[in-house]
Amino acid sequence: MSEAPPLPSLARNSHIKHCKLCLSGLPSSQVEMDSSRAAVGFYCLGALDLLGAKITDADRAAWRNWLWAQQTRGKYGTGFKPSTYMTPGNDSDYSEYDTPHLIMTYTAMLSLAVLRDDFARLDRPGILHLIRACQREDGSFSALPVGGEADLRTVYCAFVISSLLDDWSGMDVDSAIAYVRRCESHEGGYGQTPFGEALGGTTYCAVACLELAPSTAASPRETRMSPSHRERTIRWLLHNQTASGGFCGRTNKAADACYCFWCGAALSILGAADQVDSAALARFLADCQFKFGGIAKAPSERSDPYHTYLSLAALAIYPPPAADETWKLPSLNVLWNATTETARWARKHIPASN
Amino acid sequence: MDELPLYSERPEWVDVVPIPQYQDVDALAPINYSEEYQDATDYFRGIVKTEEMSPRVLQLTEHIIRLNPAHYSAWQYRYRTLIALESSLEDELRLMDAFAIEFLKTYQVWHHRRLLLTALRSVDAAAAELAFIARALEADTKNYHTWSYRQWLLAHFNDEDLLWSGERAWTENLLERDVRNNSAWHHRFFFVWGSGVRKGDEDREEILRRELTFTKEKIALAPNNPSAWNYLRGVLGHTGTPYASLSPFVKPYTATSVEKIDVVDLDNPVPSEGAELPCVMALEFLADTFEQEGGSQIPKAVETWKLLANEFDTMRKKYWEYRIKEALQASEP
């Protein structure tokens, strides 16, 4: 608690530059992003949104077009694919190996909201069909209608998509909620799948899901987490803030910038945001800034769009006290993970009822 | 594999029509592909189009996966080809052994194994997998995918003699090497409490005693180890055991220094020499014990939380103050 050195500035311009550079192209070393490019785009656009960066009309139009080109229709319904990495031509229907992907559908929809698209082209019934095709017997959702990973991340995406559409008819809410609850571990956090070790990212997904889904007869929203479970989850999350000021994702691991968001956002949903040491959090993230732009997972590591976006999102929830102007960020819709303004736009333009 | 010419230059691939990636608009975050990757994926799209499933498809998908292990479509197509060709899934697993270590952090590597094991339906193969996982964890003792895969295997095949029976000794060995390995602690909770009753573990009172003894010994060894304290809390919560039953053990860890004790109490090992005391997690546990007891004990809980807030765990000051406020409100008549 002794005198802390003053907080350095948030290098906003460098971070904007980093994200714009990634949007314009990635080096061949990033080839592993080939099957998740829509998500990379979301992190870049989300960061630009938080930083209030100017986007030219030409870029806006081009990026919207690209995102809409990823919306694909077929026998399992409609959604967004990660990129054209498996697309042979301008065919009408997708193959079994080029289907839409739940995580990409979530990130593409939010990206289009960041770009203030009017969503006239959104195939709402088709997306509900896709969600239905992805739900499995145990209540979880697979990333693809033909399989792939099924865990709390994909469950979270199905929940946010339903919430964005304001239409939950694409899923069996009760069995999905039951799946979420089965992922809770003895520590109070939630694992990626049932039996898994408590993990910051999937704990965020779980508490957001429990909050997002409307009440059902079997599961009224306010009874989904008992007070003692809630307290246990809050306790575990708060204990993840390490002496460095940053959060770790699992007990006894080192802090990582992304968990400042996952744990911090979960705490905010649980109504415990005022218990986080936001000054220490900002000091850690300030140290994670990469000198050539962007934010890294830990001090002296290389930056990337994922950690850049999540760090900024964490700071939007936890503005450091008595910091200079550079740290001022717009407020965040913590459940959807977008700025309040973008969420407002999405709410106005995405649901079919509008 | 690196020295091989491009597929477009190989006579044995001349019958395949390569299909370039379809890109008609300014792309978002386009990747500057290497020539090798571009060429291999052009041929892969060509293969998928004609739905060819043949041994050379296995070579091609292996090549692509080596270049980009996150290419989930290549994994998907590879799996379906293996099944269509009735290839040896055991051979595939051996190939995957090398992949798993090389691409340890890639989800697809583990997902593919899961599909193979599901198709094999063999408990013996599952038992061999446990041995493989143990080796893989040598490279990264806390790898999340690896641990999840082990937990899935155990629950899916659910065989006491061939699978579950070795878990305790194996996990204890891991904890002996690193008592702070939370994945190992979590795994212990999973197989002792979270997935039915193991053979020989039917006397639950006895198991509770065994687990408490084990945990206390580990805490004595390294008192400031949240994994062990979380395990302890988990066991007490799961069995509905009051925290107060642990008080004789916990007290010495809340003192400011290691106390000299004349009579050795084997049930309650004391902090090891040189332990950093007081232990924050012991103070927290003590405060929770007082809170559970309620009534006249609440002021003692408050005093302990104040110690944490103002002296020993100041980062969570606001949390401890919140706990004080809540406890005082709840205890008001």
XYZ file of C-alpha atoms in Angstrom:
687
model
C 0.000 0.000 0.000
C 3.035 2.298 -0.156
C 3.241 5.059 -2.755
C 2.581 3.603 -6.155
C 4.367 5.237 -9.094
C 2.005 7.299 -11.275
C 0.108 5.368 -13.937
C 1.616 5.819 -17.413
C -0.732 6.917 -20.192
C -2.883 4.520 -22.157
C -1.209 4.603 -25.575
C -4.492 4.948 -27.429
C -3.062 5.888 -30.808
C -0.609 2.998 -30.837
C -3.378 0.573 -29.952
C -5.573 1.942 -32.742
C -2.661 1.540 -35.138
C -2.109 -2.055 -34.044
C -5.757 -2.983 -34.640
C -5.966 -1.231 -37.995
C -2.804 -2.947 -39.098
C -4.242 -6.358 -38.207
C -7.497 -5.544 -40.021
C -5.552 -4.687 -43.139
C -3.621 -7.937 -43.106
C -1.915 -10.620 -41.025
C 1.514 -12.140 -41.679
C 1.818 -15.787 -42.740
C 2.901 -16.676 -39.192
C -0.718 -16.014 -38.170
C -2.027 -18.793 -40.399
C -3.717 -20.424 -37.382
C -6.194 -17.518 -37.466
C -7.461 -18.786 -40.830
C -10.342 -20.646 -39.207
C -11.300 -17.839 -36.806
C -10.828 -14.641 -38.753
C -14.292 -13.269 -37.984
C -13.319 -13.403 -34.307
C -10.021 -11.602 -34.965
C -12.030 -8.950 -36.800
C -14.321 -8.576 -33.803
C -11.420 -7.999 -31.412
C -9.955 -5.356 -33.714
C -13.265 -3.604 -34.367
C -14.287 -3.837 -30.720
C -11.017 -2.191 -29.686
C -11.504 0.581 -32.240
C -15.020 1.062 -30.886
C -13.782 1.382 -27.297
C -11.043 3.795 -28.337
C -13.449 5.898 -30.386
C -11.266 5.505 -33.481
C -12.325 7.047 -36.776
C -13.314 4.507 -39.411
C -13.441 5.820 -42.973
C -16.613 5.275 -45.000
C -14.672 3.168 -47.490
C -13.353 0.833 -44.778
C -16.736 0.636 -43.125
C -18.393 -0.380 -46.388
C -15.693 -2.897 -47.286
C -15.697 -4.571 -43.855
C -19.476 -4.775 -43.753
C -19.466 -6.385 -47.176
C -16.875 -8.888 -46.141
C -18.817 -9.791 -42.996
C -22.050 -10.239 -44.927
C -20.222 -12.433 -47.413
C -19.556 -14.794 -44.481
C -23.288 -15.234 -43.828
C -24.061 -18.568 -45.356
C -27.263 -20.581 -45.821
C -27.838 -24.294 -46.056
C -29.572 -27.324 -44.678
C -28.594 -26.666 -41.047
C -29.737 -23.061 -41.140
C -27.934 -19.764 -41.518
C -24.994 -18.206 -39.741
C -21.543 -16.788 -40.289
C -18.441 -18.760 -41.184
C -14.962 -17.746 -39.961
C -13.739 -16.698 -43.400
C -13.755 -18.000 -46.952
C -10.940 -20.412 -46.120
C -13.045 -23.387 -47.189
C -15.225 -21.659 -49.747
C -14.706 -22.933 -53.294
C -16.868 -20.443 -55.142
C -19.939 -18.344 -55.005
C -22.145 -21.405 -54.487
C -25.581 -21.018 -53.021
C -25.383 -23.745 -50.363
C -22.501 -24.619 -48.061
C -20.795 -28.006 -47.951
C -20.425 -30.122 -44.806
C -16.967 -28.579 -44.389
C -17.904 -24.944 -44.812
C -20.890 -24.605 -42.471
C -21.627 -21.590 -40.300
C -20.002 -21.517 -36.861
C -21.675 -20.342 -33.639
C -18.725 -18.359 -32.262
C -18.226 -16.661 -35.636
C -21.942 -15.858 -35.843
C -21.776 -14.127 -32.464
C -18.640 -12.141 -33.301
C -19.849 -11.182 -36.800
C -23.172 -9.895 -35.487
C -21.447 -7.716 -32.889
C -18.897 -6.510 -35.462
C -21.726 -5.433 -37.758
C -23.272 -3.532 -34.854
C -19.917 -1.801 -34.250
C -20.006 -0.834 -37.948
C -23.587 0.459 -37.467
C -25.060 -1.830 -40.096
C -28.853 -1.811 -40.470
C -29.038 -5.660 -40.413
C -31.444 -5.680 -43.365
C -29.579 -8.697 -44.714
C -29.761 -10.758 -41.497
C -31.532 -14.101 -41.962
C -33.198 -14.260 -38.544
C -35.235 -17.486 -38.944
C -32.183 -19.145 -40.506
C -30.044 -18.283 -37.480
C -32.620 -19.710 -35.081
C -32.549 -22.856 -37.195
C -28.753 -23.021 -36.849
C -28.918 -22.679 -33.054
C -31.412 -25.524 -32.967
C -29.155 -27.654 -35.167
C -26.200 -27.041 -32.822
C -27.895 -27.914 -29.509
C -26.961 -31.355 -28.256
C -28.759 -33.811 -26.050
C -26.848 -32.721 -22.940
C -28.053 -29.133 -23.392
C -24.747 -27.773 -24.720
C -24.116 -26.440 -28.223
C -21.485 -27.572 -30.686
C -19.631 -24.845 -32.572
C -20.740 -26.357 -35.877
C -23.992 -28.108 -36.772
C -21.840 -31.084 -37.852
C -19.846 -31.292 -34.617
C -16.787 -29.572 -33.268
C -16.181 -28.364 -29.756
C -19.136 -28.110 -27.387
C -18.486 -26.269 -24.151
C -19.431 -23.159 -22.181
C -17.944 -20.863 -24.846
C -20.290 -22.115 -27.523
C -23.190 -22.156 -25.045
C -22.476 -18.500 -24.271
C -22.499 -17.610 -27.977
C -25.850 -19.358 -28.500
C -27.245 -17.402 -25.533
C -25.993 -14.020 -26.763
C -27.258 -14.661 -30.306
C -30.704 -15.509 -28.894
C -30.551 -12.427 -26.698
C -29.522 -10.228 -29.649
C -32.432 -11.619 -31.672
C -34.647 -11.297 -28.607
C -35.956 -14.726 -29.551
C -35.222 -17.854 -27.507
C -37.226 -20.262 -29.640
C -33.989 -21.695 -31.085
C -33.090 -23.563 -27.917
C -34.253 -25.625 -24.981
C -33.340 -23.080 -22.308
C -33.836 -25.440 -19.361
C -31.482 -28.129 -20.604
C -28.903 -25.491 -21.550
C -29.091 -23.974 -18.049
C -28.739 -27.445 -16.531
C -25.576 -27.944 -18.598
C -24.136 -24.630 -17.393
C -24.717 -25.612 -13.795
C -23.046 -28.977 -14.275
C -19.840 -27.126 -15.144
C -19.477 -25.588 -11.675
C -16.422 -26.846 -9.829
C -15.732 -27.234 -6.123
C -13.707 -24.014 -6.187
C -16.698 -21.887 -7.172
C -15.620 -21.178 -10.737
C -16.894 -23.002 -13.818
C -14.906 -25.383 -15.987
C -15.038 -25.446 -19.761
C -17.121 -28.630 -19.677
C -18.652 -30.686 -16.838
C -15.888 -32.107 -14.555
C -13.441 -29.413 -15.739
C -11.170 -27.263 -13.592
C -12.523 -23.786 -12.724
C -11.425 -21.342 -15.430
C -11.896 -17.562 -15.660
C -13.149 -17.386 -19.243
C -15.764 -20.069 -18.904
C -16.840 -18.722 -15.514
C -17.681 -15.477 -17.296
C -19.629 -17.460 -19.913
C -21.552 -19.308 -17.197
C -22.590 -16.319 -15.098
C -23.503 -14.345 -18.231
C -25.698 -17.235 -19.445
C -27.459 -17.557 -16.105
C -28.236 -13.847 -16.289
C -29.084 -13.630 -20.004
C -31.714 -16.324 -20.378
C -35.283 -15.325 -19.617
C -37.086 -16.985 -16.734
C -38.790 -20.271 -17.455
C -41.278 -22.154 -15.285
C -38.554 -24.587 -14.242
C -35.840 -21.962 -13.880
C -36.836 -18.485 -12.716
C -33.876 -16.203 -13.241
C -33.471 -15.167 -9.628
C -33.195 -18.741 -8.335
C -30.560 -19.913 -10.812
C -27.704 -19.288 -8.435
C -28.267 -19.793 -4.733
C -26.778 -17.124 -2.418
C -24.131 -19.547 -1.165
C -23.076 -20.521 -4.703
C -22.972 -16.880 -5.694
C -20.747 -16.030 -2.716
C -18.449 -18.937 -3.508
C -18.085 -17.825 -7.129
C -17.396 -14.222 -6.099
C -14.808 -15.403 -3.594
C -12.971 -17.527 -6.158
C -13.000 -14.744 -8.746
C -11.664 -12.143 -6.313
C -8.898 -14.460 -5.166
C -7.730 -14.621 -8.775
C -6.494 -11.038 -8.582
C -2.808 -11.625 -7.977
C -0.168 -9.458 -6.320
C 0.729 -8.164 -9.798
C -2.690 -6.495 -9.947
C -3.780 -8.661 -12.880
C -6.119 -11.627 -12.708
C -5.127 -15.225 -13.312
C -7.537 -17.648 -14.978
C -6.987 -20.549 -12.599
C -5.831 -20.930 -9.010
C -2.040 -20.732 -8.670
C -1.411 -19.528 -12.234
C 0.203 -16.281 -13.360
C -1.879 -13.222 -14.244
C -2.908 -12.741 -17.881
C -4.499 -9.608 -19.356
C -7.458 -11.493 -20.832
C -8.510 -12.748 -17.399
C -8.737 -9.154 -16.198
C -11.769 -9.066 -18.441
C -13.141 -12.580 -17.931
C -12.902 -12.475 -14.119
C -13.613 -8.753 -13.858
C -16.678 -8.935 -16.097
C -18.011 -11.976 -14.222
C -17.655 -10.052 -10.957
C -19.470 -7.123 -12.485
C -22.383 -9.363 -13.541
C -22.461 -10.799 -10.021
C -22.735 -7.294 -8.571
C -19.302 -7.349 -6.941
C -17.492 -4.870 -9.178
C -16.876 -2.477 -6.289
C -14.722 -5.120 -4.589
C -12.069 -5.209 -7.307
C -8.827 -3.259 -6.817
C -9.135 -1.228 -10.011
C -5.972 0.791 -9.422
C -3.855 -2.368 -9.259
C -5.683 -3.798 -12.277
C -4.842 -0.751 -14.417
C -1.233 -0.793 -13.289
C -0.891 -4.380 -14.513
C -2.546 -3.628 -17.857
C -0.420 -0.509 -18.301
C 2.627 -2.776 -18.045
C 1.160 -5.152 -20.629
C 1.168 -2.411 -23.278
C 3.519 -3.345 -26.088
C 5.824 -0.528 -27.094
C 4.850 -0.788 -30.770
C 1.117 -0.822 -30.033
C -1.451 -3.267 -28.752
C -1.665 -4.993 -25.392
C -0.060 -8.333 -24.553
C -1.112 -11.086 -22.204
C 1.655 -10.187 -19.765
C 4.442 -7.615 -19.462
C 7.211 -8.005 -22.071
C 5.141 -10.321 -24.287
C 3.976 -9.534 -27.839
C 0.581 -7.878 -28.306
C -2.353 -9.317 -30.253
C -5.938 -8.197 -30.988
C -7.475 -10.634 -28.480
C -5.556 -9.318 -25.483
C -5.792 -5.731 -26.714
C -9.573 -5.824 -26.915
C -10.146 -7.681 -23.655
C -7.775 -5.410 -21.728
C -9.593 -2.320 -22.969
C -12.964 -3.924 -22.189
C -11.727 -4.642 -18.652
C -10.658 -1.025 -18.268
C -14.057 0.135 -19.496
C -15.622 -1.754 -16.566
C -12.872 -0.759 -14.128
C -11.703 2.776 -14.882
C -8.653 3.445 -12.716
C -9.189 6.097 -10.037
C -7.398 9.422 -10.517
C -5.971 8.518 -13.906
C -5.327 10.922 -16.778
C -7.696 11.521 -19.715
C -6.179 8.767 -21.864
C -7.788 6.123 -19.648
C -11.332 7.367 -20.251
C -13.319 4.702 -22.111
C -17.025 4.423 -22.885
C -19.212 2.176 -20.733
C -19.620 -1.480 -21.576
C -22.570 -3.853 -21.876
C -20.926 -6.596 -19.853
C -23.309 -9.408 -20.808
C -22.894 -9.063 -24.570
C -19.343 -7.702 -24.417
C -19.816 -4.539 -26.506
C -19.936 -0.841 -25.715
C -23.266 0.399 -24.382
C -23.744 2.443 -27.555
C -23.104 -0.533 -29.820
C -25.390 -2.699 -27.695
C -28.094 -0.055 -28.003
C -27.682 -0.105 -31.784
C -27.870 -3.905 -31.819
C -30.977 -3.905 -29.653
C -32.642 -1.444 -32.010
C -31.731 -3.147 -35.301
C -31.297 -6.890 -34.753
C -34.567 -8.276 -33.309
C -37.197 -9.311 -35.833
C -39.855 -7.384 -33.934
C -38.236 -4.079 -34.944
C 7.627 -33.118 -45.824
C 9.176 -29.691 -46.374
C 11.351 -30.815 -49.276
C 8.446 -32.120 -51.334
C 7.442 -30.071 -54.365
C 4.108 -28.264 -54.485
C 1.043 -30.374 -55.251
C 0.671 -28.420 -58.476
C 4.040 -29.835 -59.565
C 3.428 -33.452 -58.585
C 2.307 -35.846 -61.330
C 0.358 -38.031 -58.878
C -1.958 -35.070 -58.129
C -2.529 -34.039 -61.730
C -6.067 -35.488 -61.754
C -7.194 -33.127 -58.975
C -8.508 -29.717 -59.949
C -7.187 -27.225 -57.381
C -9.733 -24.678 -56.212
C -8.476 -21.337 -55.019
C -10.127 -19.667 -52.064
C -13.120 -17.632 -53.105
C -12.565 -13.962 -52.282
C -14.619 -11.384 -54.089
C -14.526 -8.442 -51.693
C -11.929 -6.548 -49.713
C -11.188 -9.007 -46.944
C -11.053 -8.315 -43.235
C -7.725 -9.343 -41.706
C -6.570 -11.342 -44.753
C -3.628 -13.658 -44.154
C -0.541 -13.468 -46.272
C -0.427 -17.229 -46.925
C 2.791 -19.031 -47.640
C 2.964 -20.597 -51.072
C 3.074 -24.038 -49.496
C -0.133 -23.473 -47.512
C -1.929 -21.845 -50.414
C -1.055 -24.750 -52.690
C -2.025 -27.449 -50.166
C -5.365 -25.820 -49.339
C -6.152 -25.279 -53.045
C -5.847 -29.043 -53.492
C -7.782 -29.685 -50.312
C -10.731 -27.609 -51.524
C -10.501 -29.562 -54.763
C -10.655 -32.880 -52.912
C -13.588 -31.791 -50.764
C -15.473 -30.728 -53.889
C -15.157 -34.183 -55.470
C -15.639 -35.912 -52.091
C -12.596 -38.080 -52.636
C -11.656 -40.189 -49.626
C -8.397 -42.027 -50.248
C -4.985 -42.621 -48.665
C -3.542 -39.550 -50.383
C -6.217 -37.461 -48.652
C -4.717 -38.596 -45.354
C -1.330 -37.329 -46.505
C -2.767 -34.043 -47.653
C -4.735 -33.375 -44.469
C -1.720 -34.299 -42.350
C 0.323 -31.783 -44.294
C -2.267 -29.024 -43.814
C -2.644 -29.785 -40.128
C 1.108 -29.512 -39.671
C 0.975 -26.076 -41.283
C -2.159 -25.009 -39.415
C -3.276 -27.298 -36.576
C -6.365 -25.102 -36.033
C -7.716 -25.965 -39.512
C -10.810 -27.707 -38.174
C -12.169 -28.601 -41.608
C -9.024 -30.553 -42.435
C -9.402 -32.429 -39.131
C -13.059 -33.117 -39.858
C -12.343 -34.397 -43.358
C -9.439 -36.484 -42.127
C -11.591 -38.187 -39.519
C -14.307 -39.027 -42.019
C -11.712 -40.370 -44.446
C -10.203 -42.614 -41.769
C -13.620 -44.060 -41.041
C -14.507 -44.437 -44.750
C -11.223 -46.250 -45.485
C -11.527 -48.359 -42.344
C -7.999 -47.290 -41.520
C -6.350 -48.470 -38.336
C -7.390 -46.009 -35.669
C -4.593 -47.301 -33.455
C -2.069 -46.228 -36.082
C -3.750 -42.872 -36.211
C -3.389 -42.551 -32.445
C 0.336 -43.226 -32.674
C 0.682 -40.490 -35.280
C -1.345 -38.251 -33.005
C 1.019 -38.898 -30.093
C 3.643 -36.812 -31.821
C 1.091 -34.193 -32.878
C -0.265 -33.814 -29.379
C 3.104 -32.897 -27.942
C 3.959 -30.601 -30.840
C 0.584 -28.838 -30.872
C -0.228 -29.227 -27.195
C -2.263 -26.061 -26.997
C -4.454 -26.743 -30.013
C -7.960 -27.824 -29.176
C -8.395 -29.852 -32.376
C -5.600 -32.273 -31.510
C -7.492 -33.395 -28.419
C -10.891 -33.340 -30.031
C -9.637 -35.696 -32.738
C -8.355 -38.147 -30.111
C -11.734 -38.035 -28.422
C -13.429 -38.990 -31.683
C -10.956 -41.826 -32.230
C -11.468 -43.232 -28.752
C -15.237 -42.968 -29.090
C -15.041 -44.928 -32.332
C -12.651 -47.537 -30.884
C -14.988 -48.313 -27.949
C -12.143 -50.073 -26.172
C -11.379 -49.784 -22.468
C -7.888 -51.125 -23.147
C -7.285 -48.320 -25.592
C -8.590 -45.876 -22.993
C -6.188 -47.300 -20.421
C -3.316 -46.820 -22.872
C -4.493 -43.244 -23.323
C -4.136 -42.596 -19.592
C -0.488 -43.545 -19.878
C -0.091 -41.308 -22.914
C -1.716 -38.363 -21.125
C 0.647 -38.825 -18.211
C 3.540 -38.456 -20.665
C 1.950 -35.446 -22.376
C 1.546 -33.717 -19.023
C 5.279 -34.035 -18.479
C 5.623 -31.373 -21.171
C 3.009 -29.081 -19.630
C 1.664 -30.164 -16.258
C -1.286 -27.759 -16.311
C -2.466 -28.034 -19.931
C -6.206 -27.555 -19.812
C -7.053 -29.628 -22.907
C -4.998 -32.553 -21.705
C -6.663 -32.622 -18.312
C -10.151 -32.247 -19.819
C -9.438 -35.143 -22.110
C -8.408 -37.323 -19.166
C -11.568 -36.409 -17.260
C -13.673 -37.163 -20.298
C -11.982 -40.552 -20.817
C -12.542 -41.619 -17.225
C -16.186 -40.563 -17.199
C -16.907 -41.940 -20.672
C -15.406 -45.407 -20.232
C -16.032 -45.522 -16.479
C -14.074 -48.683 -15.647
C -12.997 -49.089 -12.019
C -10.255 -51.664 -12.426
C -8.626 -50.524 -15.634
C -9.121 -46.763 -15.401
C -10.139 -45.234 -12.079
C -8.019 -47.432 -9.843
C -4.702 -45.762 -10.655
C -5.819 -42.163 -10.433
C -5.121 -41.508 -6.789
C -1.542 -42.751 -6.766
C -0.796 -40.958 -10.031
C -2.227 -37.632 -8.841
C -0.409 -37.911 -5.529
C 2.809 -38.330 -7.400
C 2.110 -35.150 -9.357
C 1.336 -33.275 -6.147
C 4.522 -34.529 -4.583
C 6.426 -32.893 -7.407
C 4.392 -29.689 -7.339
C 2.007 -29.203 -4.460
C 0.643 -26.066 -6.154
C -0.565 -27.852 -9.279
C -4.218 -26.850 -9.149
C -5.132 -29.122 -12.044
C -4.009 -32.111 -9.991
C -5.989 -30.928 -6.963
C -9.026 -30.414 -9.125
C -8.599 -33.872 -10.602
C -8.488 -35.363 -7.137
C -11.764 -33.697 -6.281
C -13.240 -35.009 -9.510
C -12.428 -38.661 -8.920
C -12.953 -38.751 -5.143
C -16.136 -36.661 -4.894
C -17.399 -35.554 -8.283
C -17.950 -38.728 -10.283
C -19.499 -41.447 -8.172
C -17.875 -43.658 -5.538
C -14.656 -45.490 -6.370
C -14.271 -49.183 -5.630
C -12.943 -49.493 -2.078
C -14.098 -45.986 -1.216
C -17.567 -47.025 -0.032
C -17.039 -45.989 3.591
C -17.498 -42.256 3.098
C -16.637 -41.344 6.718
C -13.314 -43.049 6.220
C -12.771 -41.303 2.889
C -13.505 -37.946 4.488
C -10.898 -38.667 7.167
C -8.398 -39.811 4.536
C -8.876 -36.684 2.438
C -8.652 -34.341 5.429
C -5.444 -35.990 6.573
C -3.975 -35.768 3.092
C -4.913 -32.098 2.691
C -3.665 -31.096 6.125
C -0.290 -32.675 5.396
C -0.035 -30.755 2.144
C -1.000 -27.493 3.840
C 1.634 -28.070 6.531
C 4.199 -28.457 3.769
C 3.216 -25.210 1.996
C 0.701 -23.216 4.037
C 0.116 -20.429 1.514
C -1.221 -22.709 -1.182
C -4.737 -21.710 -2.282
C -5.219 -24.988 -4.212
C -5.040 -27.017 -1.008
C -7.265 -24.630 0.930
C -9.823 -24.636 -1.879
C -9.772 -28.416 -1.863
C -10.341 -28.393 1.886
C -13.274 -26.002 1.510
C -14.643 -28.107 -1.319
C -14.526 -31.300 0.748
C -16.145 -29.682 3.783
C -18.855 -28.102 1.647
C -19.527 -31.308 -0.282
C -19.853 -33.410 2.884
C -21.607 -30.746 4.961
C -18.849 -30.808 7.573
C -18.724 -27.702 9.807
C -15.563 -25.641 9.477
C -15.226 -25.588 13.271
C -14.148 -29.241 13.243
C -10.918 -28.048 11.651
C -10.166 -25.327 14.227
C -7.450 -27.200 16.144
C -5.616 -27.634 12.840
C -6.166 -24.118 11.485
C -5.246 -22.067 14.596
C -1.445 -22.454 14.405
C -1.545 -21.169 10.830
C -3.184 -17.951 11.958
C -0.426 -17.183 14.467
C 2.301 -14.729 13.547
C 5.056 -17.308 13.969
C 5.530 -21.059 14.229
C 4.722 -22.020 17.817
C 6.816 -24.498 19.710
C 4.711 -27.507 20.556
C 5.704 -30.170 23.076
C 3.287 -32.915 22.102
C 3.144 -33.832 18.447
C -0.454 -34.165 17.259
C -0.390 -36.402 14.201
C -3.932 -35.413 13.258
C -3.032 -31.778 13.101
C 0.385 -31.193 11.528
C 1.810 -27.747 12.267
C 3.307 -25.314 9.751
C 6.710 -26.331 8.463
C 9.801 -24.450 9.617
C 10.183 -21.114 7.913
C 6.537 -20.946 6.821
C 5.288 -17.454 6.059
C 2.781 -16.728 8.807
C 0.098 -15.797 9.399
C -1.336 -17.593 6.447
C -3.948 -15.455 4.683
C -6.059 -18.453 3.711
C -6.008 -19.718 7.300
C -7.198 -16.324 8.553
C -9.947 -16.371 5.947
C -10.915 -19.889 6.981
C -10.952 -18.897 10.645
C -13.195 -15.901 9.949
C -15.574 -18.122 7.960
C -15.623 -20.567 10.892
C -16.628 -17.796 13.294
C -19.278 -16.614 10.846
C -20.696 -20.147 10.542
C -20.899 -20.409 14.314
C -22.683 -17.057 14.437
C -23.954 -15.262 17.537
C -21.189 -14.220 19.900
C -18.559 -15.392 17.424
C -19.406 -12.719 14.859
C -17.236 -10.027 16.482
C -14.285 -12.439 16.240
C -15.013 -12.924 12.548
C -15.072 -9.159 12.111
C -11.725 -8.785 13.901
C -10.162 -11.393 11.634
C -11.515 -9.782 8.462
C -10.124 -6.463 9.666
C -6.689 -8.045 9.972
C -6.995 -9.221 6.378
C -8.309 -5.885 5.119
C -5.772 -3.690 6.838
C -2.685 -5.795 7.127
C -2.382 -9.157 5.432
C -4.472 -9.042 2.254
C -4.939 -5.370 1.437
C -5.628 -5.969 -2.268
C -8.972 -7.454 -1.259
C -9.632 -4.766 1.363
C -13.008 -3.893 -0.132
C -14.017 -7.544 -0.194
C -13.190 -8.071 3.478
C -15.037 -4.867 4.365
C -18.011 -6.164 2.403
C -17.878 -9.425 4.352
C -17.875 -7.454 7.619
C -20.880 -5.414 6.553
C -22.818 -8.496 5.423
C -22.086 -10.465 8.599
C -23.056 -7.588 10.855
C -26.291 -7.052 8.949
C -27.168 -10.749 9.065
C -26.512 -10.980 12.807
C -28.705 -8.015 13.696
C -31.671 -9.144 15.761
